[in-house]
Structures are given as structure tokens and as C-alpha cells.
Amino acid sequence: QVQLQESGPGLVKPSQTLSLTCTVSGGSISSGTYYWSWIRQPAGKGLEWIGRIYTSGSTNYNPSLKSRVTISVDTSKNQFSLKLSSVTAADTAVYYCARATYYYDSSGWVHWFDPWGQGTLVTVSS
Amino acid sequence: QSVLTQPPSASGTPGQRVTISCSGSSSDIGSNTVNWYQQLPGTAPKLLIYSNNQRPSGVPDRFSGSKSGTSASLAISGLQSEDEADYYCAAWEDSLNAHVFGTGTKVTVL
């Protein structure tokens, strides 16, 4: 059973770069046709998709964050990572990593997240 | 940013049926499949429904999903106290080339 675990600093200073890693266990990050995604949730608010990466290195990002986001993958370590630059207090949130199933069929694009990591709180403050 | 609209809250007594709506557009729900996630307090979201109406293994059949045009719905029949949670719809958005979530609905069991 695949499990995901986020790790990284819980406190980042304004204008710096937020860096998180998601470690995949119980299966290879390269197996199957999955994308690997980052999602965040500010306290008391809804979910926001940050972006995703395929093991080939192909990425898609949320247009509202695209200029500041980089997602990368390290298949040798079974990990993928998030970097968010020039952070402000508005970037304070719980950050989740998740596996995304994604394919096209007669119903259109089919895209869901399962499983999810437990989430890690990142606070942007001086 | 949320482009899928949900009512902020819904409630019911144990045993009742509760329905949550999710309104989108032709470039998201109208073109692609809808998923639903349940988020219990203090926990990560959990996949509840995928591909409009499919339940992952382990999800009770009290939960059902449907889609019509640019809207989708999640129904919880036989409401139980453990169903008290936040529920989010989601879909791929073609014009943004991005995944979008709904605004979320808090379900309260009275």
C-alpha cells in the first residue's frame, strides 16, 4: 500500500524559498501512470492545487502560482519536491502531497488524488 | 482559487439524506469527471467518489455521486455522526490546464 510523507522546514522567512519533499513508500514512484502532486490549505480555508509532475519530468502548475513554483522528482530516492519562491504570509498553509491518477476517456479527463500524505504546516513569518 | 461553487454548509439529523451541490462550467465539470473528498477535522482529505459516481474500496455505499451538465452532487443517505466533516468537489479545468477544487461544504449532524 503506497504511503506518502511530507517533510521540510515548518518555518520560512518572508521573501525566502519554501522547500518540501514528499517521500513515497510501499511502491515505486516510477510504476504506473501516475502524476505526483502538491496541494495546500490555509487554516480554515479550502484546498488549492499547486501543481504536479510525471516521472518523465513533465510538469503542470496552477497559473496563479506558476511564476514561483518548481516541482521536481528524484526517482532514485522515490521522492518528489516542491519549491515556492518569494513567499509571503499568504503562503502559510498545510501542504499536502498526493498521488494523482490521470487519464482521458469518453467522460473527459479523469483525475483524482489518492492517497494523500498527512500534511505539513508551513508558517511564513520573520 | 476555487472555480467550483458549493454551499458553505449543510446539515441533517441522523438517518436523514443530505445532498451537496457543486456548480462549475463547460470547461471543468461540463467536460471532465468529478471527484469528491471528505476531510475529517484535523486530518488530510480522503477520496470519497471518483469519476463522477465511483466509490473507492472501503467507502460505504451511503455515499453516492452524480453529474449532470455543468453541475455535480454528492448524496449522503442514512447520515451518521461520523459523517460530520468538510466535503470538496474537484475536477480538471481545461482552460486553466489545472485541477480545481470546490469551495467546500461543512456537513453538520444535528
PDB file of N, CA, C and O in Angstrom, chain A residues 39-106:
ATOM      1  N   ILE A  39      -0.646  20.025  -2.989  1.00  0.00           N
ATOM      2  CA  ILE A  39      -1.892  20.737  -2.699  1.00  0.00           C
ATOM      3  C   ILE A  39      -1.706  21.427  -1.361  1.00  0.00           C
ATOM      4  O   ILE A  39      -1.027  20.897  -0.480  1.00  0.00           O
ATOM      5  N   ARG A  40      -2.301  22.614  -1.198  1.00  0.00           N
ATOM      6  CA  ARG A  40      -2.158  23.301   0.086  1.00  0.00           C
ATOM      7  C   ARG A  40      -3.502  23.781   0.598  1.00  0.00           C
ATOM      8  O   ARG A  40      -4.474  23.895  -0.154  1.00  0.00           O
ATOM      9  N   GLN A  41      -3.522  24.078   1.904  1.00  0.00           N
ATOM     10  CA  GLN A  41      -4.762  24.509   2.552  1.00  0.00           C
ATOM     11  C   GLN A  41      -4.449  25.483   3.681  1.00  0.00           C
ATOM     12  O   GLN A  41      -3.981  25.059   4.749  1.00  0.00           O
ATOM     13  N   PRO A  42      -4.709  26.759   3.492  1.00  0.00           N
ATOM     14  CA  PRO A  42      -4.555  27.720   4.595  1.00  0.00           C
ATOM     15  C   PRO A  42      -5.530  27.370   5.714  1.00  0.00           C
ATOM     16  O   PRO A  42      -6.591  26.778   5.463  1.00  0.00           O
ATOM     17  N   ALA A  43      -5.179  27.735   6.907  1.00  0.00           N
ATOM     18  CA  ALA A  43      -6.007  27.417   8.066  1.00  0.00           C
ATOM     19  C   ALA A  43      -7.427  27.932   7.887  1.00  0.00           C
ATOM     20  O   ALA A  43      -7.651  29.109   7.566  1.00  0.00           O
ATOM     21  N   GLY A  44      -8.388  27.046   8.058  1.00  0.00           N
ATOM     22  CA  GLY A  44      -9.793  27.429   7.965  1.00  0.00           C
ATOM     23  C   GLY A  44     -10.300  27.688   6.555  1.00  0.00           C
ATOM     24  O   GLY A  44     -11.438  28.148   6.387  1.00  0.00           O
ATOM     25  N   LYS A  45      -9.466  27.397   5.566  1.00  0.00           N
ATOM     26  CA  LYS A  45      -9.869  27.674   4.168  1.00  0.00           C
ATOM     27  C   LYS A  45      -9.873  26.398   3.340  1.00  0.00           C
ATOM     28  O   LYS A  45      -9.643  25.302   3.847  1.00  0.00           O
ATOM     29  N   GLY A  46     -10.151  26.560   2.056  1.00  0.00           N
ATOM     30  CA  GLY A  46     -10.283  25.411   1.177  1.00  0.00           C
ATOM     31  C   GLY A  46      -8.967  24.934   0.590  1.00  0.00           C
ATOM     32  O   GLY A  46      -7.890  25.439   0.903  1.00  0.00           O
ATOM     33  N   LEU A  47      -9.080  23.941  -0.271  1.00  0.00           N
ATOM     34  CA  LEU A  47      -7.922  23.311  -0.882  1.00  0.00           C
ATOM     35  C   LEU A  47      -7.510  24.046  -2.154  1.00  0.00           C
ATOM     36  O   LEU A  47      -8.356  24.502  -2.925  1.00  0.00           O
ATOM     37  N   GLU A  48      -6.203  24.127  -2.378  1.00  0.00           N
ATOM     38  CA  GLU A  48      -5.674  24.764  -3.585  1.00  0.00           C
ATOM     39  C   GLU A  48      -4.632  23.847  -4.205  1.00  0.00           C
ATOM     40  O   GLU A  48      -3.642  23.494  -3.560  1.00  0.00           O
ATOM     41  N   TRP A  49      -4.830  23.479  -5.455  1.00  0.00           N
ATOM     42  CA  TRP A  49      -3.864  22.666  -6.187  1.00  0.00           C
ATOM     43  C   TRP A  49      -2.680  23.515  -6.581  1.00  0.00           C
ATOM     44  O   TRP A  49      -2.848  24.606  -7.131  1.00  0.00           O
ATOM     45  N   ILE A  50      -1.482  23.025  -6.295  1.00  0.00           N
ATOM     46  CA  ILE A  50      -0.262  23.769  -6.601  1.00  0.00           C
ATOM     47  C   ILE A  50       0.325  23.328  -7.936  1.00  0.00           C
ATOM     48  O   ILE A  50       0.702  24.150  -8.777  1.00  0.00           O
ATOM     49  N   GLY A  51       0.396  22.016  -8.133  1.00  0.00           N
ATOM     50  CA  GLY A  51       0.963  21.520  -9.369  1.00  0.00           C
ATOM     51  C   GLY A  51       1.236  20.039  -9.300  1.00  0.00           C
ATOM     52  O   GLY A  51       0.970  19.382  -8.291  1.00  0.00           O
ATOM     53  N   ARG A  52       1.781  19.490 -10.399  1.00  0.00           N
ATOM     54  CA  ARG A  52       2.032  18.057 -10.472  1.00  0.00           C
ATOM     55  C   ARG A  52       3.216  17.780 -11.371  1.00  0.00           C
ATOM     56  O   ARG A  52       3.609  18.612 -12.200  1.00  0.00           O
ATOM     57  N   ILE A  53       3.780  16.574 -11.193  1.00  0.00           N
ATOM     58  CA  ILE A  53       4.894  16.151 -12.022  1.00  0.00           C
ATOM     59  C   ILE A  53       4.727  14.691 -12.378  1.00  0.00           C
ATOM     60  O   ILE A  53       4.237  13.892 -11.573  1.00  0.00           O
ATOM     61  N   TYR A  54       5.114  14.343 -13.591  1.00  0.00           N
ATOM     62  CA  TYR A  54       5.164  12.948 -14.021  1.00  0.00           C
ATOM     63  C   TYR A  54       6.605  12.506 -13.866  1.00  0.00           C
ATOM     64  O   TYR A  54       7.526  13.341 -13.843  1.00  0.00           O
ATOM     65  N   THR A  55       6.827  11.212 -13.800  1.00  0.00           N
ATOM     66  CA  THR A  55       8.197  10.755 -13.568  1.00  0.00           C
ATOM     67  C   THR A  55       9.127  11.066 -14.731  1.00  0.00           C
ATOM     68  O   THR A  55      10.346  11.015 -14.577  1.00  0.00           O
ATOM     69  N   SER A  56       8.553  11.420 -15.874  1.00  0.00           N
ATOM     70  CA  SER A  56       9.388  11.843 -17.005  1.00  0.00           C
ATOM     71  C   SER A  56       9.951  13.243 -16.786  1.00  0.00           C
ATOM     72  O   SER A  56      10.850  13.683 -17.498  1.00  0.00           O
ATOM     73  N   GLY A  57       9.355  13.947 -15.788  1.00  0.00           N
ATOM     74  CA  GLY A  57       9.763  15.313 -15.505  1.00  0.00           C
ATOM     75  C   GLY A  57       8.768  16.348 -16.010  1.00  0.00           C
ATOM     76  O   GLY A  57       8.911  17.538 -15.729  1.00  0.00           O
ATOM     77  N   SER A  58       7.777  15.908 -16.734  1.00  0.00           N
ATOM     78  CA  SER A  58       6.755  16.805 -17.249  1.00  0.00           C
ATOM     79  C   SER A  58       5.938  17.396 -16.094  1.00  0.00           C
ATOM     80  O   SER A  58       5.535  16.670 -15.187  1.00  0.00           O
ATOM     81  N   THR A  59       5.710  18.712 -16.125  1.00  0.00           N
ATOM     82  CA  THR A  59       5.012  19.381 -15.030  1.00  0.00           C
ATOM     83  C   THR A  59       3.837  20.219 -15.524  1.00  0.00           C
ATOM     84  O   THR A  59       3.776  20.638 -16.679  1.00  0.00           O
ATOM     85  N   ASN A  60       2.899  20.426 -14.599  1.00  0.00           N
ATOM     86  CA  ASN A  60       1.816  21.391 -14.780  1.00  0.00           C
ATOM     87  C   ASN A  60       1.678  22.148 -13.476  1.00  0.00           C
ATOM     88  O   ASN A  60       1.751  21.540 -12.403  1.00  0.00           O
ATOM     89  N   TYR A  61       1.466  23.467 -13.576  1.00  0.00           N
ATOM     90  CA  TYR A  61       1.354  24.278 -12.379  1.00  0.00           C
ATOM     91  C   TYR A  61       0.061  25.092 -12.387  1.00  0.00           C
ATOM     92  O   TYR A  61      -0.468  25.442 -13.446  1.00  0.00           O
ATOM     93  N   ASN A  62      -0.410  25.420 -11.186  1.00  0.00           N
ATOM     94  CA  ASN A  62      -1.520  26.341 -11.045  1.00  0.00           C
ATOM     95  C   ASN A  62      -1.093  27.688 -11.628  1.00  0.00           C
ATOM     96  O   ASN A  62      -0.069  28.234 -11.224  1.00  0.00           O
ATOM     97  N   PRO A  63      -1.864  28.220 -12.566  1.00  0.00           N
ATOM     98  CA  PRO A  63      -1.471  29.500 -13.187  1.00  0.00           C
ATOM     99  C   PRO A  63      -1.223  30.616 -12.180  1.00  0.00           C
ATOM    100  O   PRO A  63      -0.375  31.481 -12.407  1.00  0.00           O
ATOM    101  N   SER A  64      -1.956  30.592 -11.063  1.00  0.00           N
ATOM    102  CA  SER A  64      -1.806  31.667 -10.085  1.00  0.00           C
ATOM    103  C   SER A  64      -0.492  31.582  -9.309  1.00  0.00           C
ATOM    104  O   SER A  64      -0.089  32.537  -8.655  1.00  0.00           O
ATOM    105  N   LEU A  65       0.182  30.437  -9.371  1.00  0.00           N
ATOM    106  CA  LEU A  65       1.433  30.241  -8.633  1.00  0.00           C
ATOM    107  C   LEU A  65       2.611  29.943  -9.555  1.00  0.00           C
ATOM    108  O   LEU A  65       3.759  29.873  -9.093  1.00  0.00           O
ATOM    109  N   LYS A  66       2.326  29.789 -10.831  1.00  0.00           N
ATOM    110  CA  LYS A  66       3.308  29.266 -11.784  1.00  0.00           C
ATOM    111  C   LYS A  66       4.656  29.981 -11.761  1.00  0.00           C
ATOM    112  O   LYS A  66       5.705  29.355 -11.880  1.00  0.00           O
ATOM    113  N   SER A  67       4.638  31.296 -11.590  1.00  0.00           N
ATOM    114  CA  SER A  67       5.887  32.063 -11.645  1.00  0.00           C
ATOM    115  C   SER A  67       6.795  31.783 -10.447  1.00  0.00           C
ATOM    116  O   SER A  67       7.988  32.109 -10.477  1.00  0.00           O
ATOM    117  N   ARG A  68       6.247  31.175  -9.394  1.00  0.00           N
ATOM    118  CA  ARG A  68       7.034  30.967  -8.175  1.00  0.00           C
ATOM    119  C   ARG A  68       7.268  29.498  -7.837  1.00  0.00           C
ATOM    120  O   ARG A  68       7.979  29.194  -6.877  1.00  0.00           O
ATOM    121  N   VAL A  69       6.668  28.587  -8.597  1.00  0.00           N
ATOM    122  CA  VAL A  69       6.682  27.170  -8.227  1.00  0.00           C
ATOM    123  C   VAL A  69       7.618  26.342  -9.112  1.00  0.00           C
ATOM    124  O   VAL A  69       7.662  26.543 -10.332  1.00  0.00           O
ATOM    125  N   THR A  70       8.318  25.424  -8.458  1.00  0.00           N
ATOM    126  CA  THR A  70       9.071  24.400  -9.180  1.00  0.00           C
ATOM    127  C   THR A  70       8.838  23.071  -8.482  1.00  0.00           C
ATOM    128  O   THR A  70       9.031  22.967  -7.273  1.00  0.00           O
ATOM    129  N   ILE A  71       8.404  22.081  -9.234  1.00  0.00           N
ATOM    130  CA  ILE A  71       8.243  20.728  -8.715  1.00  0.00           C
ATOM    131  C   ILE A  71       9.224  19.832  -9.451  1.00  0.00           C
ATOM    132  O   ILE A  71       9.328  19.894 -10.681  1.00  0.00           O
ATOM    133  N   SER A  72       9.946  19.011  -8.703  1.00  0.00           N
ATOM    134  CA  SER A  72      10.931  18.121  -9.293  1.00  0.00           C
ATOM    135  C   SER A  72      10.770  16.721  -8.720  1.00  0.00           C
ATOM    136  O   SER A  72      10.091  16.535  -7.702  1.00  0.00           O
ATOM    137  N   VAL A  73      11.385  15.744  -9.387  1.00  0.00           N
ATOM    138  CA  VAL A  73      11.279  14.354  -8.941  1.00  0.00           C
ATOM    139  C   VAL A  73      12.654  13.719  -8.917  1.00  0.00           C
ATOM    140  O   VAL A  73      13.502  14.006  -9.767  1.00  0.00           O
ATOM    141  N   ASP A  74      12.881  12.878  -7.925  1.00  0.00           N
ATOM    142  CA  ASP A  74      14.116  12.094  -7.815  1.00  0.00           C
ATOM    143  C   ASP A  74      13.704  10.633  -7.700  1.00  0.00           C
ATOM    144  O   ASP A  74      13.387  10.149  -6.608  1.00  0.00           O
ATOM    145  N   THR A  75      13.705   9.947  -8.830  1.00  0.00           N
ATOM    146  CA  THR A  75      13.219   8.563  -8.830  1.00  0.00           C
ATOM    147  C   THR A  75      14.151   7.638  -8.048  1.00  0.00           C
ATOM    148  O   THR A  75      13.697   6.644  -7.493  1.00  0.00           O
ATOM    149  N   SER A  76      15.423   7.986  -7.962  1.00  0.00           N
ATOM    150  CA  SER A  76      16.369   7.122  -7.236  1.00  0.00           C
ATOM    151  C   SER A  76      16.071   7.121  -5.731  1.00  0.00           C
ATOM    152  O   SER A  76      16.382   6.166  -5.029  1.00  0.00           O
ATOM    153  N   LYS A  77      15.488   8.209  -5.261  1.00  0.00           N
ATOM    154  CA  LYS A  77      15.150   8.308  -3.840  1.00  0.00           C
ATOM    155  C   LYS A  77      13.648   8.089  -3.591  1.00  0.00           C
ATOM    156  O   LYS A  77      13.198   8.142  -2.451  1.00  0.00           O
ATOM    157  N   ASN A  78      12.900   7.870  -4.650  1.00  0.00           N
ATOM    158  CA  ASN A  78      11.447   7.716  -4.539  1.00  0.00           C
ATOM    159  C   ASN A  78      10.812   8.945  -3.873  1.00  0.00           C
ATOM    160  O   ASN A  78       9.965   8.825  -2.988  1.00  0.00           O
ATOM    161  N   GLN A  79      11.270  10.105  -4.334  1.00  0.00           N
ATOM    162  CA  GLN A  79      10.803  11.356  -3.752  1.00  0.00           C
ATOM    163  C   GLN A  79      10.451  12.368  -4.840  1.00  0.00           C
ATOM    164  O   GLN A  79      10.976  12.315  -5.953  1.00  0.00           O
ATOM    165  N   PHE A  80       9.576  13.293  -4.508  1.00  0.00           N
ATOM    166  CA  PHE A  80       9.379  14.470  -5.331  1.00  0.00           C
ATOM    167  C   PHE A  80       9.323  15.687  -4.420  1.00  0.00           C
ATOM    168  O   PHE A  80       9.049  15.560  -3.221  1.00  0.00           O
ATOM    169  N   SER A  81       9.627  16.837  -4.976  1.00  0.00           N
ATOM    170  CA  SER A  81       9.830  18.015  -4.146  1.00  0.00           C
ATOM    171  C   SER A  81       9.106  19.244  -4.679  1.00  0.00           C
ATOM    172  O   SER A  81       8.775  19.337  -5.858  1.00  0.00           O
ATOM    173  N   LEU A  82       8.889  20.180  -3.764  1.00  0.00           N
ATOM    174  CA  LEU A  82       8.239  21.453  -4.079  1.00  0.00           C
ATOM    175  C   LEU A  82       9.143  22.590  -3.649  1.00  0.00           C
ATOM    176  O   LEU A  82       9.687  22.573  -2.542  1.00  0.00           O
ATOM    177  N   LYS A  83       9.311  23.558  -4.519  1.00  0.00           N
ATOM    178  CA  LYS A  83       9.964  24.811  -4.147  1.00  0.00           C
ATOM    179  C   LYS A  83       9.028  25.960  -4.514  1.00  0.00           C
ATOM    180  O   LYS A  83       8.539  26.031  -5.643  1.00  0.00           O
ATOM    181  N   LEU A  84       8.781  26.826  -3.553  1.00  0.00           N
ATOM    182  CA  LEU A  84       7.938  28.000  -3.760  1.00  0.00           C
ATOM    183  C   LEU A  84       8.750  29.219  -3.337  1.00  0.00           C
ATOM    184  O   LEU A  84       9.111  29.359  -2.165  1.00  0.00           O
ATOM    185  N   SER A  85       9.038  30.078  -4.286  1.00  0.00           N
ATOM    186  CA  SER A  85       9.923  31.208  -4.025  1.00  0.00           C
ATOM    187  C   SER A  85       9.156  32.458  -3.589  1.00  0.00           C
ATOM    188  O   SER A  85       7.938  32.543  -3.739  1.00  0.00           O
ATOM    189  N   SER A  86       9.901  33.397  -3.056  1.00  0.00           N
ATOM    190  CA  SER A  86       9.360  34.716  -2.678  1.00  0.00           C
ATOM    191  C   SER A  86       8.085  34.597  -1.853  1.00  0.00           C
ATOM    192  O   SER A  86       7.065  35.218  -2.161  1.00  0.00           O
ATOM    193  N   VAL A  87       8.159  33.806  -0.805  1.00  0.00           N
ATOM    194  CA  VAL A  87       6.949  33.537  -0.012  1.00  0.00           C
ATOM    195  C   VAL A  87       6.547  34.754   0.822  1.00  0.00           C
ATOM    196  O   VAL A  87       7.372  35.581   1.208  1.00  0.00           O
ATOM    197  N   THR A  88       5.252  34.825   1.087  1.00  0.00           N
ATOM    198  CA  THR A  88       4.677  35.839   1.982  1.00  0.00           C
ATOM    199  C   THR A  88       3.784  35.124   2.982  1.00  0.00           C
ATOM    200  O   THR A  88       3.590  33.906   2.896  1.00  0.00           O
ATOM    201  N   ALA A  89       3.201  35.889   3.876  1.00  0.00           N
ATOM    202  CA  ALA A  89       2.317  35.296   4.882  1.00  0.00           C
ATOM    203  C   ALA A  89       1.149  34.559   4.230  1.00  0.00           C
ATOM    204  O   ALA A  89       0.610  33.609   4.807  1.00  0.00           O
ATOM    205  N   ALA A  90       0.773  34.979   3.045  1.00  0.00           N
ATOM    206  CA  ALA A  90      -0.331  34.324   2.334  1.00  0.00           C
ATOM    207  C   ALA A  90      -0.010  32.889   1.933  1.00  0.00           C
ATOM    208  O   ALA A  90      -0.913  32.131   1.575  1.00  0.00           O
ATOM    209  N   ASP A  91       1.260  32.521   1.994  1.00  0.00           N
ATOM    210  CA  ASP A  91       1.665  31.153   1.658  1.00  0.00           C
ATOM    211  C   ASP A  91       1.655  30.238   2.876  1.00  0.00           C
ATOM    212  O   ASP A  91       1.951  29.045   2.765  1.00  0.00           O
ATOM    213  N   THR A  92       1.315  30.785   4.033  1.00  0.00           N
ATOM    214  CA  THR A  92       1.187  29.952   5.242  1.00  0.00           C
ATOM    215  C   THR A  92       0.017  28.999   5.067  1.00  0.00           C
ATOM    216  O   THR A  92      -1.115  29.422   4.805  1.00  0.00           O
ATOM    217  N   ALA A  93       0.295  27.714   5.214  1.00  0.00           N
ATOM    218  CA  ALA A  93      -0.734  26.709   4.945  1.00  0.00           C
ATOM    219  C   ALA A  93      -0.235  25.328   5.355  1.00  0.00           C
ATOM    220  O   ALA A  93       0.954  25.135   5.622  1.00  0.00           O
ATOM    221  N   VAL A  94      -1.155  24.381   5.388  1.00  0.00           N
ATOM    222  CA  VAL A  94      -0.771  22.972   5.453  1.00  0.00           C
ATOM    223  C   VAL A  94      -0.549  22.526   4.012  1.00  0.00           C
ATOM    224  O   VAL A  94      -1.407  22.739   3.153  1.00  0.00           O
ATOM    225  N   TYR A  95       0.607  21.932   3.766  1.00  0.00           N
ATOM    226  CA  TYR A  95       0.963  21.466   2.431  1.00  0.00           C
ATOM    227  C   TYR A  95       0.853  19.938   2.397  1.00  0.00           C
ATOM    228  O   TYR A  95       1.426  19.248   3.237  1.00  0.00           O
ATOM    229  N   TYR A  96       0.098  19.458   1.409  1.00  0.00           N
ATOM    230  CA  TYR A  96      -0.092  18.022   1.223  1.00  0.00           C
ATOM    231  C   TYR A  96       0.566  17.573  -0.080  1.00  0.00           C
ATOM    232  O   TYR A  96       0.521  18.289  -1.079  1.00  0.00           O
ATOM    233  N   CYS A  97       1.113  16.376  -0.057  1.00  0.00           N
ATOM    234  CA  CYS A  97       1.491  15.734  -1.314  1.00  0.00           C
ATOM    235  C   CYS A  97       0.501  14.596  -1.557  1.00  0.00           C
ATOM    236  O   CYS A  97      -0.087  14.057  -0.612  1.00  0.00           O
ATOM    237  N   ALA A  98       0.298  14.266  -2.821  1.00  0.00           N
ATOM    238  CA  ALA A  98      -0.681  13.241  -3.163  1.00  0.00           C
ATOM    239  C   ALA A  98      -0.323  12.601  -4.502  1.00  0.00           C
ATOM    240  O   ALA A  98       0.320  13.225  -5.358  1.00  0.00           O
ATOM    241  N   ARG A  99      -0.763  11.368  -4.665  1.00  0.00           N
ATOM    242  CA  ARG A  99      -0.623  10.694  -5.951  1.00  0.00           C
ATOM    243  C   ARG A  99      -1.873  10.962  -6.775  1.00  0.00           C
ATOM    244  O   ARG A  99      -2.994  10.863  -6.262  1.00  0.00           O
ATOM    245  N   ALA A 100      -1.659  11.293  -8.048  1.00  0.00           N
ATOM    246  CA  ALA A 100      -2.785  11.601  -8.920  1.00  0.00           C
ATOM    247  C   ALA A 100      -2.915  10.564 -10.024  1.00  0.00           C
ATOM    248  O   ALA A 100      -1.943  10.267 -10.730  1.00  0.00           O
ATOM    249  N   THR A 101      -4.083  10.016 -10.147  1.00  0.00           N
ATOM    250  CA  THR A 101      -4.424   9.172 -11.281  1.00  0.00           C
ATOM    251  C   THR A 101      -5.001  10.084 -12.355  1.00  0.00           C
ATOM    252  O   THR A 101      -5.870  10.907 -12.061  1.00  0.00           O
ATOM    253  N   TYR A 102      -4.517   9.938 -13.582  1.00  0.00           N
ATOM    254  CA  TYR A 102      -4.888  10.901 -14.634  1.00  0.00           C
ATOM    255  C   TYR A 102      -4.904  10.189 -15.973  1.00  0.00           C
ATOM    256  O   TYR A 102      -3.898   9.643 -16.408  1.00  0.00           O
ATOM    257  N   TYR A 103      -6.082  10.190 -16.612  1.00  0.00           N
ATOM    258  CA  TYR A 103      -6.183   9.631 -17.952  1.00  0.00           C
ATOM    259  C   TYR A 103      -7.400  10.213 -18.634  1.00  0.00           C
ATOM    260  O   TYR A 103      -8.238  10.861 -17.991  1.00  0.00           O
ATOM    261  N   TYR A 104      -7.504   9.981 -19.923  1.00  0.00           N
ATOM    262  CA  TYR A 104      -8.623  10.513 -20.700  1.00  0.00           C
ATOM    263  C   TYR A 104      -9.472   9.362 -21.194  1.00  0.00           C
ATOM    264  O   TYR A 104      -8.959   8.366 -21.703  1.00  0.00           O
ATOM    265  N   ASP A 105     -10.788   9.503 -21.035  1.00  0.00           N
ATOM    266  CA  ASP A 105     -11.680   8.513 -21.624  1.00  0.00           C
ATOM    267  C   ASP A 105     -12.909   9.220 -22.171  1.00  0.00           C
ATOM    268  O   ASP A 105     -12.919  10.450 -22.335  1.00  0.00           O
ATOM    269  N   SER A 106     -13.933   8.472 -22.463  1.00  0.00           N
ATOM    270  CA  SER A 106     -15.130   9.046 -23.082  1.00  0.00           C
ATOM    271  C   SER A 106     -15.813  10.092 -22.202  1.00  0.00           C
ATOM    272  O   SER A 106     -16.607  10.901 -22.684  1.00  0.00           O
TER     273      SER A 106
END
